[in-house]
Amino acid sequence: MKEKRYLKTWQYFTFTGGNVGMAMPTNFISSFIIFFYSSFYMGLDVGIIGTLMLMAKLFDGVSDIIFGNIMDRCSHPMGKAKPWVLRGAIPLGITGILLFFLPNSGGWVPYAFFFLFYVLYNAVFYTMTNLAYNSMFALVTTSSAEVVKMNSIGYVIVMLVNILINAGTLGLVKALGNDIAAWRITMIIYTTVGVILLIISMLTVKELSSEELGVEETPEEEVASFKENLKSAVKNPYYGWAILFNLFNNLVITGSTGLLLYFCQINLGDINIYSSLSAVYMFAIIPLLFVSPALVRKFSVYKVNLISSLIMLILSVAAIPAGMSGNTTVFYVLFCLRFVPMGALMPSTMAILPSVVEYSRIQTGKRLEGILYSSASIGYKLAAGIGSAMPGWILAAIGYSASATVQSERAVNGMAAFFYGLPVVIGIIMLVVYYKLDVEKGIERLKKEKGM
């Protein structure tokens, strides 16, 4: 029987604009915050900043699960997810901007302010908006085809926006004066546009009723406790794998972007190459975004993920000898080609999670969109945190000096080793994770066990 359609064509674009809205300030922070601090806050130790970023992610992991449960218990005329996006959008923008206004007083004060603003941005307001927004994918439609289509359109737009940010930011900052004020103005521009898009995305769709979702409304006195819901989520064998799936799916991008800026500066000797190289590899992702829905329909999400990750790993390994030999042309080509399979991988993120939710519904009778969709939020924020913190750790480890005109041989060789080696390590882990995350087969097996 043909699936019912719930969304009009224009709603695909307005709704996925919310993804762009969150991505604009968040990706700008992930890509440039360490560079900003190392350039204008010379007294700050970027290694310490990196560690604080990862420490903040401990709060993130807890807040995702807690907020997921709060959302699952929410009763509001607009739905259980939509109100939280609207409540969190403006505070998200404000705390992100404050990260670029640390006091430059020396000592522990700027570190304390950074940690406060970073935790508020990520663990509180990003958790609120991102988790609720992602849950909307399962609440505005029951059609898997529409979910994949929304993701494909969303990722195409996000990729184009990321290309503009990564390729145009340095030029925009230079045009605005190339000083600390220029970076702050740029962040304010990106954030303002992002918040507006996020609000519009919520005003143009509505959540389906419980009847349309095929779920019986639970009387308020029978609503499960946080402990019971968390126990039900953990009982789902795919919840942990979904967290790892989202972590490494996003770390491929955030890790490469974070290191690429310094690789261009230290190893290629020209930081401006970053703009063109980052634009090219993001363009490489786009083609498969258009055909991803067709690939999923023909081969299944599981097979598309497994084959795509294997191809990416092979290309990552092939790029090492080309780069180490100094053959920059071949390296550039292989570096960009290894991102082509991401066009097939990225839209499947939200396509997998409804299946994880469905597994829990069959297993325990509870859908638990909030807690189970926290796997996407936890994975993404861990990737963003690690991707942002990684340059700081690596720069400290290889002996990078922000004031040096020419970097030491140790710094050059160290950056090359990390830049070439990390994608291979991540690629191997991705292959294992995708192999384990065969939710469709798990649902079939569970239905047989329950005689359904």
CSV table of C-alpha atoms in Angstrom, one decimal, residues 77-421:
chain,number,residue,atom,x,y,z
A,77,PRO,CA,-1.1,22.4,22.4
A,78,MET,CA,1.7,22.7,19.8
A,79,GLY,CA,3.1,19.2,20.6
A,80,LYS,CA,5.8,17.7,22.7
A,81,ALA,CA,8.9,18.9,20.6
A,82,LYS,CA,8.0,22.1,18.7
A,83,PRO,CA,7.6,24.3,21.8
A,84,TRP,CA,11.1,23.5,23.0
A,85,VAL,CA,12.7,24.6,19.7
A,86,LEU,CA,10.9,28.0,19.9
A,87,ARG,CA,12.0,28.4,23.5
A,88,GLY,CA,15.6,27.6,22.9
A,89,ALA,CA,16.4,29.4,19.6
A,90,ILE,CA,17.1,32.9,20.9
A,91,PRO,CA,19.1,31.9,24.1
A,92,LEU,CA,21.1,29.5,21.8
A,93,GLY,CA,22.2,32.4,19.7
A,94,ILE,CA,23.0,34.7,22.6
A,95,THR,CA,25.3,32.2,24.4
A,96,GLY,CA,27.0,31.4,21.1
A,97,ILE,CA,27.8,35.0,20.5
A,98,LEU,CA,29.1,35.4,24.1
A,99,LEU,CA,31.8,32.8,23.3
A,100,PHE,CA,33.5,35.5,21.2
A,101,PHE,CA,33.4,38.1,24.0
A,102,LEU,CA,35.5,36.5,26.7
A,103,PRO,CA,37.3,38.9,29.1
A,104,ASN,CA,41.0,39.2,28.1
A,105,SER,CA,42.1,39.6,31.7
A,106,GLY,CA,44.5,36.7,32.0
A,107,GLY,CA,44.6,34.1,34.7
A,108,TRP,CA,41.6,31.7,35.2
A,109,VAL,CA,38.9,34.2,34.5
A,110,PRO,CA,38.6,33.8,30.6
A,111,TYR,CA,38.7,30.0,31.0
A,112,ALA,CA,35.8,30.1,33.5
A,113,PHE,CA,33.8,32.4,31.3
A,114,PHE,CA,34.5,30.1,28.3
A,115,PHE,CA,33.4,27.0,30.2
A,116,LEU,CA,30.2,28.7,31.4
A,117,PHE,CA,29.2,30.0,28.0
A,118,TYR,CA,30.2,26.7,26.2
A,119,VAL,CA,28.2,24.6,28.7
A,120,LEU,CA,25.2,26.9,28.4
A,121,TYR,CA,25.4,26.9,24.6
A,122,ASN,CA,25.9,23.1,24.2
A,123,ALA,CA,24.5,21.3,27.2
A,124,VAL,CA,21.4,23.6,27.7
A,125,PHE,CA,20.2,25.5,24.7
A,126,TYR,CA,21.6,23.4,21.9
A,127,THR,CA,20.3,20.3,23.6
A,128,MET,CA,16.9,21.8,23.9
A,129,THR,CA,16.7,23.0,20.3
A,130,ASN,CA,18.5,20.2,18.5
A,131,LEU,CA,17.0,17.2,20.3
A,132,ALA,CA,13.5,18.7,19.9
A,133,TYR,CA,14.1,19.6,16.2
A,134,ASN,CA,15.5,16.1,15.4
A,135,SER,CA,12.5,14.5,17.1
A,136,MET,CA,10.2,16.4,14.8
A,137,PHE,CA,11.3,14.2,11.9
A,138,ALA,CA,9.3,11.4,13.5
A,139,LEU,CA,6.4,13.7,14.6
A,140,VAL,CA,5.6,15.6,11.4
A,141,THR,CA,5.3,12.4,9.2
A,142,THR,CA,5.1,8.6,9.4
A,143,SER,CA,6.4,8.2,5.9
A,144,SER,CA,10.0,6.9,5.8
A,145,ALA,CA,10.3,8.3,2.2
A,146,GLU,CA,9.5,11.8,3.5
A,147,VAL,CA,12.1,11.5,6.3
A,148,VAL,CA,14.8,10.5,3.8
A,149,LYS,CA,13.8,13.2,1.4
A,150,MET,CA,13.8,15.8,4.2
A,151,ASN,CA,17.3,14.7,5.2
A,152,SER,CA,18.6,14.8,1.6
A,153,ILE,CA,17.3,18.3,1.0
A,154,GLY,CA,18.4,19.4,4.4
A,155,TYR,CA,22.0,18.1,3.9
A,156,VAL,CA,22.3,19.7,0.5
A,157,ILE,CA,21.3,23.0,1.9
A,158,VAL,CA,23.6,22.6,4.9
A,159,MET,CA,26.5,21.6,2.7
A,160,LEU,CA,26.0,24.7,0.5
A,161,VAL,CA,25.9,26.9,3.6
A,162,ASN,CA,28.9,25.2,5.1
A,163,ILE,CA,30.8,25.8,1.8
A,164,LEU,CA,29.9,29.5,2.1
A,165,ILE,CA,31.0,29.6,5.7
A,166,ASN,CA,34.3,27.7,5.3
A,167,ALA,CA,35.1,29.3,1.9
A,168,GLY,CA,33.8,32.8,2.7
A,169,THR,CA,34.5,33.4,6.4
A,170,LEU,CA,38.2,34.4,6.1
A,171,GLY,CA,37.3,36.7,3.2
A,172,LEU,CA,34.4,38.2,5.1
A,173,VAL,CA,36.5,38.7,8.2
A,174,LYS,CA,39.2,40.4,6.1
A,175,ALA,CA,36.6,42.7,4.5
A,176,LEU,CA,35.3,43.7,8.0
A,177,GLY,CA,38.8,44.6,9.1
A,178,ASN,CA,40.5,41.3,10.0
A,179,ASP,CA,40.5,42.1,13.7
A,180,ILE,CA,38.7,40.8,16.8
A,181,ALA,CA,35.7,43.0,16.0
A,182,ALA,CA,35.4,41.5,12.5
A,183,TRP,CA,35.2,38.0,13.9
A,184,ARG,CA,32.6,39.1,16.4
A,185,ILE,CA,30.5,40.8,13.8
A,186,THR,CA,30.7,37.7,11.6
A,187,MET,CA,29.5,35.5,14.4
A,188,ILE,CA,26.6,37.9,15.1
A,189,ILE,CA,25.6,37.8,11.4
A,190,TYR,CA,25.7,34.0,11.2
A,191,THR,CA,23.7,33.6,14.5
A,192,THR,CA,21.0,36.1,13.6
A,193,VAL,CA,20.3,34.4,10.3
A,194,GLY,CA,20.4,31.0,12.0
A,195,VAL,CA,17.9,31.9,14.7
A,196,ILE,CA,15.4,33.4,12.2
A,197,LEU,CA,15.6,30.2,10.1
A,198,LEU,CA,15.1,28.0,13.1
A,199,ILE,CA,12.0,29.9,14.2
A,200,ILE,CA,10.5,29.8,10.7
A,201,SER,CA,11.1,26.1,10.4
A,202,MET,CA,8.8,25.5,13.4
A,203,LEU,CA,6.1,27.9,12.3
A,204,THR,CA,5.6,26.1,9.0
A,205,VAL,CA,4.9,22.6,10.2
A,206,LYS,CA,2.8,20.9,12.8
A,207,GLU,CA,3.1,17.7,14.8
A,208,LEU,CA,0.8,14.9,14.0
A,209,SER,CA,-1.8,13.8,16.5
A,210,SER,CA,-1.5,10.6,18.6
A,211,GLU,CA,-4.1,8.9,16.4
A,212,GLU,CA,-2.1,9.8,13.2
A,213,LEU,CA,1.1,8.5,14.8
A,214,GLY,CA,-0.7,5.3,15.8
A,215,VAL,CA,0.0,5.8,19.5
A,216,GLU,CA,-2.4,5.7,22.4
A,217,GLU,CA,-2.3,8.7,24.6
A,218,THR,CA,-1.1,7.9,28.1
A,219,PRO,CA,-3.1,9.3,31.1
A,220,GLU,CA,-1.0,11.8,33.0
A,221,GLU,CA,-1.1,9.6,36.2
A,222,GLU,CA,0.3,6.7,34.2
A,223,VAL,CA,3.2,8.5,32.5
A,224,ALA,CA,6.4,6.5,33.1
A,225,SER,CA,9.1,8.0,35.3
A,226,PHE,CA,12.5,9.1,34.0
A,227,LYS,CA,14.1,6.0,35.5
A,228,GLU,CA,11.6,3.7,33.7
A,229,ASN,CA,12.0,5.5,30.4
A,230,LEU,CA,15.8,5.4,30.5
A,231,LYS,CA,15.7,1.7,31.4
A,232,SER,CA,13.5,1.1,28.4
A,233,ALA,CA,15.8,3.1,26.1
A,234,VAL,CA,18.9,1.3,27.4
A,235,LYS,CA,17.2,-2.0,26.9
A,236,ASN,CA,17.1,-1.2,23.1
A,237,PRO,CA,20.3,-2.9,21.8
A,238,TYR,CA,20.6,-0.3,19.0
A,239,TYR,CA,20.5,2.8,21.3
A,240,GLY,CA,24.3,2.7,22.0
A,241,TRP,CA,25.2,1.9,18.5
A,242,ALA,CA,23.0,4.8,17.3
A,243,ILE,CA,25.1,7.1,19.5
A,244,LEU,CA,28.3,5.8,18.0
A,245,PHE,CA,26.8,6.0,14.5
A,246,ASN,CA,26.0,9.7,15.0
A,247,LEU,CA,29.3,10.4,16.7
A,248,PHE,CA,31.5,9.1,13.9
A,249,ASN,CA,29.2,10.1,11.1
A,250,ASN,CA,29.7,13.7,12.2
A,251,LEU,CA,33.3,13.4,13.3
A,252,VAL,CA,34.4,12.7,9.7
A,253,ILE,CA,33.4,16.3,8.9
A,254,THR,CA,34.2,18.1,12.1
A,255,GLY,CA,37.5,16.4,12.6
A,256,SER,CA,38.6,17.1,9.0
A,257,THR,CA,37.5,20.7,9.1
A,258,GLY,CA,39.2,21.4,12.4
A,259,LEU,CA,42.6,20.0,11.3
A,260,LEU,CA,42.4,21.2,7.7
A,261,LEU,CA,42.8,24.9,8.7
A,262,TYR,CA,46.1,24.2,10.5
A,263,PHE,CA,47.3,21.7,7.9
A,264,CYS,CA,47.0,24.4,5.3
A,265,GLN,CA,48.9,26.8,7.5
A,266,ILE,CA,51.6,24.5,8.8
A,267,ASN,CA,52.2,22.0,6.0
A,268,LEU,CA,51.0,23.8,2.9
A,269,GLY,CA,52.3,27.1,4.0
A,270,ASP,CA,49.2,29.1,3.0
A,271,ILE,CA,46.1,29.3,5.2
A,272,ASN,CA,44.1,30.7,2.3
A,273,ILE,CA,44.1,27.3,0.6
A,274,TYR,CA,41.7,26.2,3.4
A,275,SER,CA,38.9,28.2,1.8
A,276,SER,CA,39.1,26.5,-1.6
A,277,LEU,CA,40.0,23.0,-0.4
A,278,SER,CA,37.1,23.0,2.1
A,279,ALA,CA,34.7,24.2,-0.5
A,280,VAL,CA,35.8,21.5,-2.9
A,281,TYR,CA,35.4,18.6,-0.5
A,282,MET,CA,32.0,19.8,0.6
A,283,PHE,CA,30.9,20.0,-3.1
A,284,ALA,CA,32.1,16.4,-3.4
A,285,ILE,CA,29.5,15.4,-0.8
A,286,ILE,CA,26.5,16.9,-2.7
A,287,PRO,CA,26.0,14.6,-5.7
A,288,LEU,CA,25.1,11.5,-3.7
A,289,LEU,CA,22.7,13.5,-1.5
A,290,PHE,CA,20.4,13.8,-4.5
A,291,VAL,CA,20.4,10.0,-5.2
A,292,SER,CA,20.6,8.8,-1.6
A,293,PRO,CA,16.8,8.3,-1.3
A,294,ALA,CA,16.8,6.1,-4.5
A,295,LEU,CA,19.8,4.2,-3.2
A,296,VAL,CA,18.1,3.5,0.2
A,297,ARG,CA,14.9,2.4,-1.5
A,298,LYS,CA,16.9,-0.1,-3.7
A,299,PHE,CA,19.5,-1.4,-1.3
A,300,SER,CA,18.3,-0.5,2.2
A,301,VAL,CA,19.9,2.0,4.7
A,302,TYR,CA,22.1,-0.7,6.2
A,303,LYS,CA,23.7,-1.7,2.9
A,304,VAL,CA,24.2,1.8,1.7
A,305,ASN,CA,25.9,2.7,5.0
A,306,LEU,CA,28.2,-0.3,5.0
A,307,ILE,CA,29.3,0.0,1.3
A,308,SER,CA,29.8,3.8,1.6
A,309,SER,CA,31.9,3.6,4.7
A,310,LEU,CA,34.1,0.9,3.1
A,311,ILE,CA,34.7,3.0,0.0
A,312,MET,CA,35.6,6.0,2.3
A,313,LEU,CA,38.1,3.9,4.2
A,314,ILE,CA,39.8,2.7,1.0
A,315,LEU,CA,40.1,6.3,-0.3
A,316,SER,CA,41.5,7.5,3.1
A,317,VAL,CA,44.2,4.9,3.0
A,318,ALA,CA,45.0,5.6,-0.6
A,319,ALA,CA,45.5,9.3,0.2
A,320,ILE,CA,48.4,8.7,2.7
A,321,PRO,CA,51.2,7.7,0.2
A,322,ALA,CA,50.1,10.4,-2.2
A,323,GLY,CA,50.3,13.0,0.6
A,324,MET,CA,53.5,11.7,2.2
A,325,SER,CA,55.3,11.6,-1.2
A,326,GLY,CA,54.6,15.3,-1.8
A,327,ASN,CA,52.3,14.6,-4.8
A,328,THR,CA,49.9,17.3,-3.8
A,329,THR,CA,47.7,17.1,-6.9
A,330,VAL,CA,46.9,13.4,-6.4
A,331,PHE,CA,46.4,14.0,-2.7
A,332,TYR,CA,44.0,16.9,-3.2
A,333,VAL,CA,41.9,14.6,-5.6
A,334,LEU,CA,41.9,11.7,-3.2
A,335,PHE,CA,41.2,13.9,-0.2
A,336,CYS,CA,38.1,15.3,-1.8
A,337,LEU,CA,37.0,12.0,-3.3
A,338,ARG,CA,36.9,10.3,0.1
A,339,PHE,CA,34.0,12.6,1.0
A,340,VAL,CA,31.9,11.6,-1.9
A,341,PRO,CA,30.4,8.6,0.0
A,342,MET,CA,29.3,10.9,2.8
A,343,GLY,CA,26.6,12.1,0.5
A,344,ALA,CA,25.0,8.7,0.9
A,345,LEU,CA,25.8,8.4,4.6
A,346,MET,CA,24.5,11.7,6.0
A,347,PRO,CA,20.8,11.5,5.0
A,348,SER,CA,20.5,8.1,6.7
A,349,THR,CA,21.1,9.6,10.1
A,350,MET,CA,17.5,10.5,10.7
A,351,ALA,CA,16.3,7.6,8.6
A,352,ILE,CA,17.8,5.1,11.1
A,353,LEU,CA,16.4,6.7,14.2
A,354,PRO,CA,12.6,6.1,13.5
A,355,SER,CA,13.6,2.4,13.1
A,356,VAL,CA,15.3,2.6,16.5
A,357,VAL,CA,12.1,4.2,18.0
A,358,GLU,CA,10.0,1.5,16.3
A,359,TYR,CA,12.2,-1.3,17.8
A,360,SER,CA,11.5,0.1,21.3
A,361,ARG,CA,7.7,0.4,20.5
A,362,ILE,CA,7.6,-3.3,19.6
A,363,GLN,CA,9.9,-4.3,22.5
A,364,THR,CA,8.4,-2.3,25.3
A,365,GLY,CA,5.3,-0.6,24.0
A,366,LYS,CA,6.9,2.9,24.3
A,367,ARG,CA,8.0,5.1,21.4
A,368,LEU,CA,10.4,7.3,23.5
A,369,GLU,CA,11.3,9.8,20.7
A,370,GLY,CA,12.9,12.1,23.1
A,371,ILE,CA,15.3,9.8,24.8
A,372,LEU,CA,16.1,7.7,21.7
A,373,TYR,CA,16.6,10.8,19.5
A,374,SER,CA,19.1,12.0,22.1
A,375,SER,CA,21.5,9.5,20.4
A,376,ALA,CA,21.7,11.9,17.5
A,377,SER,CA,22.2,14.9,19.7
A,378,ILE,CA,24.7,13.2,21.9
A,379,GLY,CA,26.7,11.9,18.9
A,380,TYR,CA,26.6,15.2,17.1
A,381,LYS,CA,27.7,17.2,20.1
A,382,LEU,CA,30.5,14.8,21.0
A,383,ALA,CA,31.7,15.0,17.4
A,384,ALA,CA,31.5,18.8,17.5
A,385,GLY,CA,33.3,18.9,20.9
A,386,ILE,CA,36.0,16.5,19.8
A,387,GLY,CA,36.4,18.2,16.5
A,388,SER,CA,36.7,21.6,18.1
A,389,ALA,CA,39.0,20.3,20.9
A,390,MET,CA,41.2,18.1,18.7
A,391,PRO,CA,43.2,21.0,17.1
A,392,GLY,CA,44.0,22.4,20.5
A,393,TRP,CA,45.3,19.0,21.8
A,394,ILE,CA,47.2,18.3,18.6
A,395,LEU,CA,48.8,21.8,18.5
A,396,ALA,CA,50.0,21.4,22.0
A,397,ALA,CA,51.3,17.9,21.4
A,398,ILE,CA,53.3,18.8,18.3
A,399,GLY,CA,54.8,22.0,19.7
A,400,TYR,CA,53.0,24.5,17.5
A,401,SER,CA,53.9,28.1,18.1
A,402,ALA,CA,51.3,30.8,17.1
A,403,SER,CA,54.0,33.5,17.1
A,404,ALA,CA,56.5,31.6,15.0
A,405,THR,CA,57.0,32.6,11.3
A,406,VAL,CA,58.1,29.1,10.4
A,407,GLN,CA,57.0,26.0,12.4
A,408,SER,CA,59.5,23.4,13.7
A,409,GLU,CA,60.0,20.1,11.9
A,410,ARG,CA,58.3,18.4,14.8
A,411,ALA,CA,55.2,20.5,14.3
A,412,VAL,CA,55.2,19.9,10.5
A,413,ASN,CA,55.6,16.1,10.8
A,414,GLY,CA,53.3,15.8,13.7
A,415,MET,CA,50.4,17.6,11.9
A,416,ALA,CA,50.9,15.4,8.8
A,417,ALA,CA,50.8,12.2,10.9
A,418,PHE,CA,47.5,13.3,12.6
A,419,PHE,CA,46.0,14.7,9.4
A,420,TYR,CA,46.6,11.5,7.4
A,421,GLY,CA,46.2,8.9,10.1
